[in-house]
Amino acid sequence: MSSPYIDDSQRPRLRPSIAAFLDVLGFSHYSTVSATLEESQQLLDQIHSAIRDSRAFARQFFVDQAFADPSYWALKFFSDNLVIGFPADEKVVDQTQAALFAVRCMQRYQFYMATTGFFVRGAASIGPLCLTDEIIFGSALVECYRLESKASIVPRVVLTQSLTDLVMDALKNEKLDPRETGQLICRDVDDWWFVNYLHATVTPQGVDWKLIEKHKDSVIAYLAKTKTHDVLPKFGWACRYHNVFCHWHRNDPNYSDAYRIDRSDEDSTIDLLGEI
């Protein structure tokens, strides 16, 4: 498969890009506690399947867009980390459109990973990046790594201010539906904007509540199996976010309180971009 970061002479190419640095919560822990080679192989098969299916889930929604061509964006997995690059050269593509596409892909990728039991945290930025099989380089990645280490303590993908500004600019575009762009990102209680990944369940007919139920089951299952105290607050946040999303869509067709996780979080100060 051709790489968007390799030029015609087969040299690595640094390009302005939307970059994301993602960390699969608990993956490194599971890989070290697997008692046998067979158990480790099972974990490897699970994460490989989750990444493959999550990437396919992200792509299938955008089959009519040029961005959806898998040769246009790059992905690299190492240890429990994942780096995604979407080239966004201003002379080649509209950076706002590239930002919207990247956020939507991250939404769907993060959501599907969660439903397979692998919750993701991380950060996304815009800046120079080169991402090939042999090298990962660029200030966009460094910025993502620093932000992920600083702000992504819970399973959310936070955005740098420059990328947030691009998404906000989409609300000013009269050709785009503000009801859609206004749902892409949320602002948390600590003022960080993050990818509203549960929005991946929204269809033209409303929320697919079966998918929300899968997310609920995944959160509860993760809480039930965790044996480390520091993980519990992270999934307390996941419960809160899940319930806030349900509260936002409580008037959608087929909503039921049964889709909530049994907590009281409706008054949480997570704000949708479109409601600021």
XYZ file of C-alpha atoms in Angstrom:
276
model
C 0.000 0.000 0.000
C 1.356 3.448 -0.918
C 2.048 5.921 1.860
C 1.043 9.593 1.847
C 4.371 10.309 3.552
C 6.620 8.789 0.870
C 7.422 10.907 -2.196
C 7.930 9.691 -5.763
C 11.626 9.111 -5.127
C 10.728 6.915 -2.110
C 12.040 9.408 0.447
C 10.112 10.127 3.663
C 8.197 13.392 3.376
C 7.277 15.810 6.168
C 3.762 17.155 5.587
C 1.364 19.438 7.454
C -1.015 16.942 9.046
C -3.743 16.233 11.523
C -1.924 13.939 13.946
C -3.250 11.771 16.755
C -1.305 9.918 19.428
C -3.484 7.293 21.093
C -2.872 4.973 24.012
C -4.878 1.788 24.577
C -5.649 1.757 28.285
C -4.440 -1.324 30.110
C -2.894 -2.999 27.068
C 0.674 -2.961 28.342
C -0.533 -4.334 31.682
C -2.375 -7.212 30.025
C 0.587 -8.031 27.801
C 2.876 -8.425 30.822
C 0.501 -10.416 33.033
C -0.359 -13.021 30.383
C 0.960 -16.205 31.966
C 1.649 -18.246 28.846
C 2.660 -17.768 25.234
C -0.797 -18.946 24.213
C -2.500 -16.295 26.371
C -0.200 -13.614 24.964
C -1.039 -14.777 21.443
C -4.751 -14.534 22.228
C -4.271 -10.948 23.410
C -2.295 -10.136 20.269
C -5.084 -11.615 18.126
C -7.682 -9.569 20.010
C -5.878 -6.248 19.615
C -5.063 -6.945 15.966
C -8.701 -7.780 15.260
C -9.905 -4.704 17.175
C -7.591 -2.361 15.265
C -8.464 -3.913 11.897
C -12.207 -3.813 12.502
C -12.100 -0.332 14.054
C -10.218 1.051 11.068
C -12.725 -0.575 8.714
C -15.599 0.844 10.790
C -14.077 4.309 10.449
C -13.525 3.990 6.688
C -16.887 2.541 5.711
C -18.739 5.670 6.781
C -16.732 7.818 4.357
C -16.636 5.659 1.224
C -17.791 8.568 -0.959
C -15.033 10.928 0.183
C -11.543 11.153 -1.283
C -10.143 11.169 2.262
C -11.484 7.637 2.767
C -8.857 6.144 0.453
C -6.605 4.190 2.853
C -3.557 5.426 0.932
C -4.377 8.972 2.008
C -3.810 8.461 5.738
C -1.356 6.432 7.766
C -1.525 4.423 10.962
C 1.213 2.833 13.050
C 0.843 0.707 16.174
C 3.714 0.094 18.604
C 3.571 -1.262 22.137
C 0.299 0.155 23.535
C 0.458 3.307 21.400
C -1.125 4.225 18.112
C -0.222 7.130 15.824
C -2.560 8.300 13.063
C -1.640 10.851 10.392
C -3.981 12.689 8.003
C -2.048 14.946 5.578
C -3.605 18.416 5.503
C -1.453 20.454 3.115
C -3.267 23.768 2.764
C -2.521 23.967 -0.985
C -3.902 20.462 -1.564
C -6.903 20.161 0.760
C -9.147 22.413 2.807
C -7.706 22.122 6.319
C -11.094 22.562 7.963
C -12.507 19.696 5.908
C -9.445 17.594 6.743
C -9.914 18.368 10.448
C -13.593 17.376 10.337
C -12.771 14.142 8.544
C -9.996 13.321 11.010
C -12.206 13.969 14.048
C -15.016 11.850 12.572
C -12.568 9.022 11.913
C -11.230 9.261 15.453
C -14.817 9.217 16.734
C -15.618 5.993 14.959
C -12.247 4.403 15.662
C -12.374 5.194 19.379
C -15.982 4.062 19.677
C -15.448 0.710 17.977
C -12.307 0.040 19.997
C -14.306 0.695 23.176
C -17.000 -1.787 22.186
C -14.324 -4.457 21.734
C -13.005 -3.790 25.249
C -10.045 -1.551 24.373
C -10.604 1.981 25.640
C -8.487 4.715 24.118
C -7.068 7.971 25.395
C -4.808 10.407 23.598
C -4.402 13.756 21.910
C -4.737 15.249 18.438
C -3.002 18.232 16.878
C -2.124 19.837 13.555
C 1.435 20.392 12.387
C 4.371 18.809 10.532
C 4.411 15.011 10.540
C 6.056 12.111 8.738
C 4.616 8.658 9.437
C 6.004 5.630 7.611
C 6.836 2.028 8.454
C 10.381 3.106 9.272
C 10.058 6.490 10.960
C 7.686 8.686 12.944
C 8.850 12.289 13.050
C 7.491 15.798 13.450
C 6.480 18.476 15.933
C 2.796 17.498 15.640
C 3.606 14.138 17.229
C 5.657 15.760 20.010
C 2.786 18.134 20.786
C 0.334 15.223 20.865
C 2.576 13.204 23.176
C 3.000 16.095 25.608
C -0.717 16.814 25.670
C -1.605 13.133 26.051
C 0.746 12.886 29.034
C -0.654 16.065 30.591
C -4.397 15.977 29.967
C -5.531 12.555 28.747
C -5.673 10.785 32.080
C -9.126 9.368 31.316
C -10.316 7.604 28.122
C -10.741 10.698 25.971
C -8.872 12.140 22.991
C -8.182 15.824 23.667
C -7.538 18.430 20.988
C -4.896 21.147 20.886
C -6.197 24.691 20.608
C -5.128 24.967 16.957
C -7.122 21.879 15.987
C -10.068 22.964 18.130
C -10.093 26.291 16.284
C -10.295 24.481 12.931
C -13.299 22.454 14.087
C -14.933 25.600 15.464
C -14.416 27.317 12.112
C -16.677 24.659 10.587
C -19.605 26.108 12.543
C -19.171 29.335 10.562
C -19.389 27.503 7.226
C -22.917 27.922 5.904
C -22.489 24.896 3.622
C -22.118 22.573 6.614
C -24.866 21.412 8.962
C -24.242 23.009 12.388
C -26.272 20.224 14.016
C -23.594 17.810 12.821
C -20.413 19.845 13.329
C -21.676 21.072 16.699
C -21.706 17.477 17.974
C -18.148 16.518 17.003
C -16.312 17.682 20.109
C -17.155 18.426 23.751
C -15.614 20.594 26.456
C -14.945 18.825 29.733
C -15.034 20.223 33.278
C -11.320 21.064 33.051
C -11.924 23.093 29.844
C -10.206 20.589 27.538
C -12.016 19.871 24.280
C -12.210 16.191 23.371
C -13.596 13.940 20.649
C -17.259 13.123 21.256
C -16.793 9.501 20.224
C -20.281 8.343 21.198
C -21.581 10.579 18.415
C -20.432 7.762 16.112
C -23.691 6.035 17.101
C -25.864 8.793 15.627
C -27.598 8.066 12.316
C -30.030 10.204 10.280
C -32.794 8.371 12.178
C -31.314 9.179 15.571
C -29.099 7.325 18.024
C -28.490 3.632 17.442
C -29.277 2.570 20.987
C -28.030 -0.976 20.443
C -24.554 0.485 19.954
C -24.941 2.604 23.094
C -25.896 -0.559 24.960
C -22.707 -2.234 23.688
C -20.698 0.696 25.026
C -22.469 0.447 28.379
C -21.698 -3.269 28.566
C -18.025 -2.639 27.727
C -17.630 -0.013 30.458
C -19.263 -2.250 33.060
C -17.215 -5.280 31.965
C -13.967 -3.287 32.209
C -14.874 -2.066 35.689
C -15.724 -5.606 36.759
C -12.401 -7.090 35.683
C -10.008 -4.321 36.709
C -7.733 -5.135 39.628
C -5.816 -1.863 39.889
C -7.149 0.998 41.991
C -5.836 3.751 39.700
C -8.023 2.514 36.825
C -11.338 3.013 38.640
C -11.501 6.844 38.369
C -10.811 6.602 34.625
C -13.887 4.499 34.125
C -15.891 6.601 36.525
C -15.277 9.296 33.910
C -16.410 6.886 31.150
C -19.638 6.248 33.079
C -20.209 9.983 33.444
C -19.583 10.691 29.765
C -21.871 7.801 28.750
C -24.710 9.139 30.896
C -24.261 12.733 29.753
C -24.514 11.547 26.144
C -27.717 9.655 26.989
C -29.074 12.793 28.649
C -28.357 14.876 25.520
C -30.342 12.389 23.435
C -33.094 11.517 25.896
C -35.727 12.850 23.455
C -34.517 10.746 20.527
C -36.736 7.901 19.303
C -36.519 4.655 21.313
C -34.612 6.185 24.226
C -34.911 4.384 27.548
C -33.295 5.008 30.919
C -32.136 1.404 30.665
C -29.343 2.587 28.352
C -27.833 4.653 31.155
C -25.285 3.358 33.622
C -26.762 3.532 37.106
C -25.301 6.854 38.234
C -26.494 10.477 38.425
C -24.465 12.530 35.973
C -26.948 14.592 33.977
C -25.838 17.843 35.600
C -22.204 17.312 34.599
C -20.602 20.282 32.893
C -19.550 18.574 29.667
C -20.586 20.994 26.934
C -21.229 20.311 23.242
C -19.501 22.655 20.799
C -22.864 23.560 19.249
C -24.292 24.659 22.600
C -21.500 27.018 23.661
